[in-house]
């Protein structure tokens, strides 16, 4: 589920070359379910035309303080009245200066002054403009006034220079907005998680692994962070970017994963084992590449430690959540695993429903029974798992039993 669904957003676009990225941002916001009204500054319109934003947002674009399309000709009031937030991306040094001073010479600055909703700005400018004491002073003033500053990013600039001042990419802005709107049901919680497969080396170039993509674990790490948790993610080898705000450490083998978890788990409130940890590893790892001989080759495998069971057995350990990926008899096997590992909550899924793909269908099992979640994208499933986890954690600290059971 996107936390931007049904949100009314005003997207302010001012005059920077990054305005072309704002067109993509508008498209992504609409795709996430937000209703987007674009307000273009005069300089912004020099970079991208109103027609582009109108087509991408599906709504009229506003540029003029004296626009009489609003019923009462009060665009500067009406546009921000129903808004959940105003986001200015890109925000030039000039617009930041005006906002910091409370100046209102055009529609965008006027509606920022007349707003009763949060204001977020994504600066985009040449690195020297960003580093100028006046800009930094204005940014600090805006922060002090409660404005959320997103970025800027470091990297190559349109002028060819390299430094701080690039606008954050639309994907990053979208993720930050999601985080901004997500209910903070896990605020104050520290979560240690595992995700991805493990790789058990046979020799320097070969090993045993599995087809876990890490997508479910990463979606869950992102959802936990968006819900306000501090997340330590211990990840096996995956081809995924770290979710924003998640502290990730990369490991290869189950033994490395176990060591990284045990290093971090003391004092954690929750441990979630999403990783598909290899059950066995080669008893020995050859120092050099094993040569082909034409003979049969036997590998001796030894069992890996069960990280989740070990953490669940810790005295005063965290609240433990497991995952059970099965190919059949989900209810029976997941319940058995929950009991064997001593877990208050386990998330089960049939491998044919989730492994490697972008969607998943899961059932949560806890002391109250089984709770099937509807099939959906892994990020939506992840935020439903987070809601369930938060309810269970709440129930631990309050006498009321807030979960409903469906059997
Ligand atoms: O026993 P099984 O591997 O099916 O259990 C799955 C759950 O246990 C997952 O949450 C997985 O992350 C965790 N696990 C673990 N260490 C292992 C094996 C599984 O933490 N060695």
Short mmCIF file of C-alpha atoms and ligand atoms in Angstrom, two decimals:
data_model
loop_
_atom_site.label_atom_id
_atom_site.label_comp_id
_atom_site.label_asym_id
_atom_site.label_seq_id
_atom_site.Cartn_x
_atom_site.Cartn_y
_atom_site.Cartn_z
CA UNK A 1 0.00 0.00 0.00
CA UNK A 2 1.30 3.45 -0.84
CA UNK A 3 0.92 6.00 1.93
CA UNK A 4 0.50 8.56 -0.84
CA UNK A 5 -2.77 7.03 -2.04
CA UNK A 6 -5.61 9.58 -1.94
CA UNK A 7 -3.26 12.31 -0.70
CA UNK A 8 -3.74 15.80 -2.16
CA UNK A 9 -0.35 17.18 -3.04
CA UNK A 10 0.69 20.52 -4.44
CA UNK A 11 3.89 20.12 -6.44
CA UNK A 12 5.72 23.42 -6.80
CA UNK A 13 8.23 23.55 -9.63
CA UNK A 14 10.74 26.42 -9.72
CA UNK A 15 13.36 27.35 -12.27
CA UNK A 16 16.16 24.83 -12.25
CA UNK A 17 17.28 22.34 -14.84
CA UNK A 18 16.11 19.60 -12.45
CA UNK A 19 12.56 20.67 -13.40
CA UNK A 20 12.66 17.93 -16.03
CA UNK A 21 12.90 15.40 -13.19
CA UNK A 22 9.86 16.99 -11.57
CA UNK A 23 7.87 15.81 -14.59
CA UNK A 24 8.81 12.22 -13.77
CA UNK A 25 8.15 12.87 -10.09
CA UNK A 26 4.64 14.10 -10.93
CA UNK A 27 4.05 10.90 -12.91
CA UNK A 28 5.30 8.69 -10.06
CA UNK A 29 3.20 10.53 -7.48
CA UNK A 30 0.09 10.01 -9.59
CA UNK A 31 1.02 6.34 -10.06
CA UNK A 32 1.25 6.00 -6.26
CA UNK A 33 -2.36 7.23 -6.05
CA UNK A 34 -1.81 10.88 -5.08
CA UNK A 35 -3.86 13.75 -6.53
CA UNK A 36 -1.29 16.21 -7.79
CA UNK A 37 -1.79 19.91 -8.55
CA UNK A 38 1.27 21.48 -10.11
CA UNK A 39 2.18 25.10 -9.49
CA UNK A 40 4.85 26.32 -11.89
CA UNK A 41 6.91 29.41 -11.21
CA UNK A 42 7.60 31.68 -14.17
CA UNK A 43 11.20 30.45 -14.29
CA UNK A 44 10.06 26.83 -13.90
CA UNK A 45 7.89 27.23 -16.99
CA UNK A 46 11.02 28.13 -18.95
CA UNK A 47 12.37 24.63 -18.35
CA UNK A 48 9.23 22.46 -18.66
CA UNK A 49 5.91 23.58 -20.07
CA UNK A 50 2.62 23.58 -18.22
CA UNK A 51 1.23 21.22 -20.87
CA UNK A 52 3.68 18.51 -19.78
CA UNK A 53 2.65 18.76 -16.14
CA UNK A 54 -1.01 18.95 -17.06
CA UNK A 55 -0.76 15.75 -19.08
CA UNK A 56 1.21 13.91 -16.37
CA UNK A 57 -0.85 15.06 -13.40
CA UNK A 58 -4.22 14.98 -15.15
CA UNK A 59 -5.01 18.30 -13.46
CA UNK A 60 -4.88 21.97 -14.43
CA UNK A 61 -1.49 23.59 -13.87
CA UNK A 62 -1.29 26.91 -12.01
CA UNK A 63 1.21 29.66 -12.64
CA UNK A 64 -0.50 32.96 -12.09
CA UNK A 65 -1.47 34.63 -8.84
CA UNK A 66 -4.31 36.34 -10.70
CA UNK A 67 -5.65 33.17 -12.31
CA UNK A 68 -9.45 33.43 -12.45
CA UNK A 69 -10.14 29.71 -12.98
CA UNK A 70 -10.72 29.26 -9.25
CA UNK A 71 -14.31 29.99 -8.35
CA UNK A 72 -13.41 32.99 -6.21
CA UNK A 73 -10.11 33.90 -7.91
CA UNK A 74 -8.25 32.99 -4.75
CA UNK A 75 -5.88 30.34 -6.11
CA UNK A 76 -3.30 31.21 -3.44
CA UNK A 77 -5.75 30.19 -0.72
CA UNK A 78 -7.83 27.49 -2.41
CA UNK A 79 -4.95 25.41 -3.77
CA UNK A 80 -3.39 24.78 -0.40
CA UNK A 81 -6.64 24.43 1.56
CA UNK A 82 -7.38 20.83 0.73
CA UNK A 83 -3.70 19.88 0.41
CA UNK A 84 -2.02 17.28 2.61
CA UNK A 85 1.37 18.78 1.76
CA UNK A 86 3.17 21.15 -0.58
CA UNK A 87 6.37 19.81 -2.11
CA UNK A 88 8.66 22.18 -3.99
CA UNK A 89 10.94 20.19 -6.30
CA UNK A 90 13.17 21.58 -7.57
CA UNK A 91 13.52 24.42 -5.09
CA UNK A 92 15.96 27.10 -6.23
CA UNK A 93 18.14 29.19 -3.90
CA UNK A 94 15.85 32.07 -4.83
CA UNK A 95 12.59 30.42 -3.73
CA UNK A 96 14.23 29.23 -0.51
CA UNK A 97 15.34 32.79 0.22
CA UNK A 98 11.83 34.11 -0.40
CA UNK A 99 10.25 31.43 1.80
CA UNK A 100 12.75 32.09 4.58
CA UNK A 101 11.91 35.79 4.44
CA UNK A 102 8.15 35.29 4.15
CA UNK A 103 8.10 37.04 0.78
CA UNK A 104 5.23 36.26 -1.55
CA UNK A 105 5.75 37.81 -4.98
CA UNK A 106 4.12 34.99 -6.99
CA UNK A 107 1.51 32.24 -6.71
CA UNK A 108 3.76 29.51 -5.29
CA UNK A 109 5.35 31.64 -2.56
CA UNK A 110 1.98 33.19 -1.73
CA UNK A 111 0.29 29.86 -1.27
CA UNK A 112 3.21 28.65 0.88
CA UNK A 113 2.67 31.66 3.11
CA UNK A 114 -1.09 31.12 3.21
CA UNK A 115 -0.88 27.35 3.80
CA UNK A 116 -2.10 25.27 6.72
CA UNK A 117 -0.35 22.06 5.61
CA UNK A 118 3.27 20.84 5.80
CA UNK A 119 5.85 22.19 3.35
CA UNK A 120 8.69 20.06 1.99
CA UNK A 121 11.39 21.41 -0.30
CA UNK A 122 13.95 19.59 -2.44
CA UNK A 123 16.77 22.04 -3.17
CA UNK A 124 18.50 21.95 -6.58
CA UNK A 125 21.27 24.37 -7.44
CA UNK A 126 24.93 24.78 -8.28
CA UNK A 127 27.18 23.60 -5.44
CA UNK A 128 28.55 27.07 -4.76
CA UNK A 129 25.05 28.49 -4.53
CA UNK A 130 24.16 25.73 -2.02
CA UNK A 131 27.32 26.31 0.00
CA UNK A 132 26.84 30.08 0.07
CA UNK A 133 26.31 31.25 3.66
CA UNK A 134 23.09 32.99 2.62
CA UNK A 135 21.58 29.75 1.23
CA UNK A 136 22.69 27.72 4.24
CA UNK A 137 21.26 30.40 6.52
CA UNK A 138 17.96 30.29 4.61
CA UNK A 139 17.87 26.48 4.77
CA UNK A 140 18.47 26.61 8.53
CA UNK A 141 15.72 29.23 8.89
CA UNK A 142 13.28 27.09 6.91
CA UNK A 143 14.09 24.09 9.10
CA UNK A 144 13.54 26.19 12.19
CA UNK A 145 10.16 27.20 10.71
CA UNK A 146 9.18 23.52 10.43
CA UNK A 147 9.87 23.09 6.71
CA UNK A 148 11.23 19.66 5.76
CA UNK A 149 14.34 19.88 3.55
CA UNK A 150 14.85 16.82 1.35
CA UNK A 151 18.45 16.63 0.14
CA UNK A 152 20.23 17.99 -1.76
CA UNK A 153 22.24 15.15 -3.22
CA UNK A 154 25.95 15.00 -4.03
CA UNK A 155 27.16 14.37 -7.58
CA UNK A 156 27.67 15.74 -11.05
CA UNK A 157 25.81 18.94 -11.81
CA UNK A 158 24.35 20.32 -15.03
CA UNK A 159 27.12 22.94 -15.07
CA UNK A 160 29.73 20.15 -15.08
CA UNK A 161 30.89 20.73 -11.51
CA UNK A 162 30.71 18.02 -8.87
CA UNK A 163 29.37 18.65 -5.40
CA UNK A 164 26.36 19.03 -3.16
CA UNK A 165 23.33 20.63 -4.77
CA UNK A 166 21.71 18.08 -7.10
CA UNK A 167 18.03 17.47 -6.58
CA UNK A 168 17.33 14.02 -5.15
CA UNK A 169 16.15 11.57 -7.80
CA UNK A 170 12.36 11.21 -8.13
CA UNK A 171 12.52 7.67 -6.70
CA UNK A 172 14.30 8.92 -3.57
CA UNK A 173 11.84 11.81 -3.17
CA UNK A 174 8.95 9.38 -3.51
CA UNK A 175 10.44 7.12 -0.83
CA UNK A 176 10.99 10.09 1.50
CA UNK A 177 7.40 11.22 0.97
CA UNK A 178 6.15 7.69 1.69
CA UNK A 179 8.15 7.76 4.92
CA UNK A 180 6.80 11.20 5.74
CA UNK A 181 3.18 10.04 5.45
CA UNK A 182 3.53 6.52 6.93
CA UNK A 183 2.01 6.19 10.42
CA UNK A 184 4.85 5.80 12.90
CA UNK A 185 3.49 2.63 14.51
CA UNK A 186 7.01 1.33 15.27
CA UNK A 187 8.50 4.59 16.55
CA UNK A 188 11.09 4.00 19.25
CA UNK A 189 11.61 0.37 18.21
CA UNK A 190 14.96 -1.10 17.17
CA UNK A 191 14.68 -3.99 14.76
CA UNK A 192 17.37 -6.40 13.61
CA UNK A 193 16.49 -8.29 10.43
CA UNK A 194 18.00 -10.80 8.05
CA UNK A 195 17.17 -10.97 4.33
CA UNK A 196 18.25 -12.60 1.11
CA UNK A 197 19.94 -15.95 0.57
CA UNK A 198 23.24 -17.10 2.04
CA UNK A 199 26.17 -18.29 -0.04
CA UNK A 200 28.09 -21.27 1.32
CA UNK A 201 31.45 -21.46 -0.40
CA UNK A 202 32.77 -24.78 -1.73
CA UNK A 203 35.98 -23.29 -3.11
CA UNK A 204 37.04 -19.74 -4.06
CA UNK A 205 34.68 -19.60 -7.05
CA UNK A 206 31.82 -21.99 -6.29
CA UNK A 207 29.20 -22.29 -3.63
CA UNK A 208 25.74 -23.38 -2.55
CA UNK A 209 22.97 -20.79 -2.53
CA UNK A 210 19.26 -20.53 -3.27
CA UNK A 211 16.93 -18.42 -5.36
CA UNK A 212 15.79 -15.99 -2.65
CA UNK A 213 15.81 -12.50 -4.21
CA UNK A 214 15.66 -10.65 -0.89
CA UNK A 215 12.72 -8.58 -2.18
CA UNK A 216 10.34 -9.50 0.67
CA UNK A 217 12.98 -8.83 3.33
CA UNK A 218 13.96 -5.50 1.78
CA UNK A 219 10.31 -4.46 1.43
CA UNK A 220 9.81 -5.29 5.10
CA UNK A 221 12.97 -3.41 6.14
CA UNK A 222 11.70 -0.38 4.20
CA UNK A 223 8.21 -0.64 5.75
CA UNK A 224 9.69 -0.92 9.27
CA UNK A 225 11.87 2.16 8.68
CA UNK A 226 8.90 4.08 7.27
CA UNK A 227 6.94 3.12 10.38
CA UNK A 228 9.59 4.86 12.46
CA UNK A 229 11.76 1.89 13.53
CA UNK A 230 15.54 1.95 13.61
CA UNK A 231 16.43 -0.97 11.33
CA UNK A 232 19.66 -3.01 11.22
CA UNK A 233 19.47 -5.20 8.15
CA UNK A 234 21.88 -8.13 7.86
CA UNK A 235 21.73 -9.07 4.21
CA UNK A 236 22.94 -12.02 2.18
CA UNK A 237 24.07 -11.43 -1.42
CA UNK A 238 21.27 -9.67 -3.33
CA UNK A 239 21.03 -7.21 -6.21
CA UNK A 240 18.93 -4.65 -4.33
CA UNK A 241 19.60 -1.11 -3.16
CA UNK A 242 19.40 -0.49 0.58
CA UNK A 243 16.10 1.06 1.61
CA UNK A 244 16.40 4.66 2.72
CA UNK A 245 17.22 5.03 6.40
CA UNK A 246 18.08 1.35 6.87
CA UNK A 247 21.48 0.45 8.28
CA UNK A 248 22.63 -2.53 6.19
CA UNK A 249 25.55 -4.89 6.64
CA UNK A 250 26.30 -7.37 3.85
CA UNK A 251 27.35 -10.94 4.56
CA UNK A 252 27.82 -14.11 2.52
CA UNK A 253 27.52 -17.25 4.62
CA UNK A 254 25.16 -18.38 7.37
CA UNK A 255 28.03 -18.25 9.87
CA UNK A 256 28.78 -14.64 8.92
CA UNK A 257 25.07 -13.83 9.12
CA UNK A 258 24.83 -15.37 12.59
CA UNK A 259 27.87 -13.42 13.82
CA UNK A 260 26.50 -10.13 12.40
CA UNK A 261 23.09 -10.76 14.01
CA UNK A 262 24.53 -11.67 17.41
CA UNK A 263 26.69 -8.53 17.32
CA UNK A 264 23.61 -6.36 16.83
CA UNK A 265 20.76 -8.09 18.61
CA UNK A 266 21.54 -7.17 22.23
CA UNK A 267 19.01 -4.56 23.31
CA UNK A 268 16.93 -4.86 20.12
CA UNK A 269 13.16 -4.89 20.52
CA UNK A 270 12.41 -7.11 17.52
CA UNK A 271 14.26 -9.69 15.44
CA UNK A 272 12.82 -10.67 12.07
CA UNK A 273 14.39 -13.59 10.20
CA UNK A 274 13.41 -13.25 6.56
CA UNK A 275 16.63 -14.66 5.11
CA UNK A 276 16.59 -17.99 3.35
CA UNK A 277 19.52 -19.29 5.37
CA UNK A 278 21.14 -22.39 3.90
CA UNK A 279 20.41 -25.36 6.14
CA UNK A 280 23.80 -26.92 5.32
CA UNK A 281 27.28 -25.77 4.35
CA UNK A 282 30.25 -27.71 2.98
CA UNK A 283 32.20 -29.22 5.86
CA UNK A 284 35.38 -27.76 4.41
CA UNK A 285 36.12 -24.97 1.97
CA UNK A 286 38.88 -25.73 -0.54
CA UNK A 287 41.61 -23.11 -0.53
CA UNK A 288 42.04 -23.39 -4.31
CA UNK A 289 39.64 -24.06 -7.15
CA UNK A 290 38.73 -27.75 -7.24
CA UNK A 291 39.99 -29.28 -10.51
CA UNK A 292 37.79 -31.43 -12.70
CA UNK A 293 38.92 -35.08 -12.63
CA UNK A 294 36.26 -37.11 -14.43
CA UNK A 295 35.63 -38.98 -11.13
CA UNK A 296 32.51 -38.64 -8.98
CA UNK A 297 32.92 -35.95 -6.34
CA UNK A 298 31.28 -36.21 -2.91
CA UNK A 299 30.63 -33.12 -0.85
CA UNK A 300 30.14 -33.50 2.88
CA UNK A 301 27.63 -31.02 4.24
CA UNK A 302 27.23 -30.04 7.86
CA UNK A 303 24.22 -28.28 9.38
CA UNK A 304 24.25 -24.52 9.82
CA UNK A 305 23.20 -22.95 13.11
CA UNK A 306 19.56 -21.83 13.23
CA UNK A 307 19.97 -18.09 13.77
CA UNK A 308 16.32 -17.40 14.48
CA UNK A 309 15.95 -20.24 17.00
CA UNK A 310 19.11 -19.08 18.74
CA UNK A 311 17.89 -15.48 19.02
CA UNK A 312 14.43 -16.64 20.15
CA UNK A 313 16.07 -18.65 22.95
CA UNK A 314 18.10 -15.70 24.29
CA UNK A 315 17.16 -14.72 27.84
CA UNK A 316 15.41 -11.31 27.63
CA UNK A 317 15.70 -11.59 23.85
CA UNK A 318 13.71 -9.54 21.34
CA UNK A 319 10.21 -10.24 20.04
CA UNK A 320 10.95 -12.76 17.26
CA UNK A 321 9.25 -13.04 13.90
CA UNK A 322 10.02 -15.89 11.51
CA UNK A 323 9.23 -16.62 7.90
CA UNK A 324 8.29 -20.03 6.57
CA UNK A 325 8.48 -20.62 2.85
CA UNK A 326 6.89 -23.97 2.07
CA UNK A 327 5.91 -25.78 -1.09
CA UNK A 328 2.92 -27.56 0.51
CA UNK A 329 0.95 -27.98 3.80
CA UNK A 330 1.58 -24.34 4.74
CA UNK A 331 -0.65 -24.25 7.84
CA UNK A 332 0.81 -27.39 9.33
CA UNK A 333 4.49 -26.68 8.58
CA UNK A 334 4.36 -23.01 9.54
CA UNK A 335 2.63 -23.76 12.85
CA UNK A 336 5.15 -26.50 13.56
CA UNK A 337 8.05 -24.14 12.85
CA UNK A 338 6.58 -21.43 15.06
CA UNK A 339 6.30 -23.89 17.94
CA UNK A 340 9.72 -25.49 17.36
CA UNK A 341 11.53 -22.13 17.28
CA UNK A 342 9.43 -20.61 20.08
CA UNK A 343 8.15 -17.64 18.03
CA UNK A 344 5.20 -15.39 18.86
CA UNK A 345 4.67 -14.72 15.14
CA UNK A 346 5.55 -16.39 11.86
CA UNK A 347 4.74 -15.36 8.30
CA UNK A 348 4.11 -18.27 5.96
CA UNK A 349 3.91 -18.38 2.23
CA UNK A 350 3.92 -20.99 -0.48
CA UNK A 351 7.14 -20.64 -2.48
CA UNK A 352 5.16 -20.76 -5.71
CA UNK A 353 3.34 -17.60 -4.49
CA UNK A 354 6.30 -15.40 -3.71
CA UNK A 355 9.84 -16.62 -4.41
CA UNK A 356 11.74 -14.14 -6.58
CA UNK A 357 8.62 -12.30 -7.78
CA UNK A 358 7.28 -8.83 -6.99
CA UNK A 359 4.07 -10.08 -5.39
CA UNK A 360 3.40 -12.35 -2.47
CA UNK A 361 0.53 -14.02 -0.67
CA UNK A 362 1.16 -14.73 2.98
CA UNK A 363 -0.56 -15.97 6.10
CA UNK A 364 0.45 -14.68 9.53
CA UNK A 365 0.31 -17.18 12.42
CA UNK A 366 0.33 -16.09 16.05
CA UNK A 367 -1.18 -17.14 19.38
CA UNK A 368 -4.63 -16.06 18.18
CA UNK A 369 -4.64 -18.15 15.04
CA UNK A 370 -4.08 -17.63 11.35
CA UNK A 371 -4.47 -14.31 9.58
CA UNK A 372 -4.38 -14.56 5.79
CA UNK A 373 -3.41 -11.35 3.97
CA UNK A 374 -4.62 -10.62 0.45
CA UNK A 375 -2.23 -11.27 -2.42
CA UNK A 376 -0.42 -8.07 -3.43
CA UNK A 377 2.84 -6.31 -4.20
CA UNK A 378 5.54 -7.11 -1.65
CA UNK A 379 5.63 -3.52 -0.36
CA UNK A 380 1.91 -3.64 0.40
CA UNK A 381 2.22 -7.05 2.08
CA UNK A 382 5.19 -5.66 4.05
CA UNK A 383 3.20 -2.73 5.45
CA UNK A 384 0.38 -5.10 6.45
CA UNK A 385 2.91 -7.29 8.26
CA UNK A 386 4.23 -4.16 10.01
CA UNK A 387 0.69 -3.21 11.12
CA UNK A 388 0.16 -6.71 12.51
CA UNK A 389 3.53 -6.67 14.28
CA UNK A 390 2.78 -3.26 15.79
CA UNK A 391 -0.60 -4.52 17.05
CA UNK A 392 1.03 -7.55 18.67
CA UNK A 393 3.73 -5.39 20.25
CA UNK A 394 1.02 -3.05 21.57
CA UNK A 395 -0.93 -5.98 22.96
CA UNK A 396 2.16 -6.96 24.96
CA UNK A 397 2.11 -3.61 26.72
CA UNK A 398 -1.69 -3.19 27.00
CA UNK A 399 -4.23 -5.63 28.48
CA UNK A 400 -6.63 -5.29 25.50
CA UNK A 401 -6.44 -7.90 22.72
CA UNK A 402 -6.74 -5.81 19.55
CA UNK A 403 -6.21 -8.55 16.89
CA UNK A 404 -9.06 -10.22 15.04
CA UNK A 405 -8.66 -13.85 14.10
CA UNK A 406 -9.87 -15.51 10.94
CA UNK A 407 -9.54 -19.25 10.85
O1 LIG B 1 13.53 -23.86 9.39
P1 LIG B 1 13.30 -22.94 8.26
O2 LIG B 1 14.56 -22.63 7.51
O3 LIG B 1 12.24 -23.26 7.30
O4 LIG B 1 12.80 -21.62 9.03
C1 LIG B 1 12.64 -20.45 8.38
C2 LIG B 1 12.87 -19.29 9.35
O5 LIG B 1 14.02 -19.50 10.16
C3 LIG B 1 13.13 -18.02 8.62
O6 LIG B 1 12.64 -16.99 9.41
C4 LIG B 1 14.66 -18.00 8.52
O7 LIG B 1 15.15 -16.68 8.34
C5 LIG B 1 15.06 -18.60 9.84
N1 LIG B 1 16.32 -19.39 9.78
C6 LIG B 1 17.46 -18.94 10.44
N2 LIG B 1 18.59 -19.70 10.43
C7 LIG B 1 18.64 -20.89 9.79
C8 LIG B 1 17.49 -21.34 9.11
C9 LIG B 1 16.35 -20.56 9.15
O8 LIG B 1 17.43 -17.86 11.02
N3 LIG B 1 19.74 -21.59 9.78
#
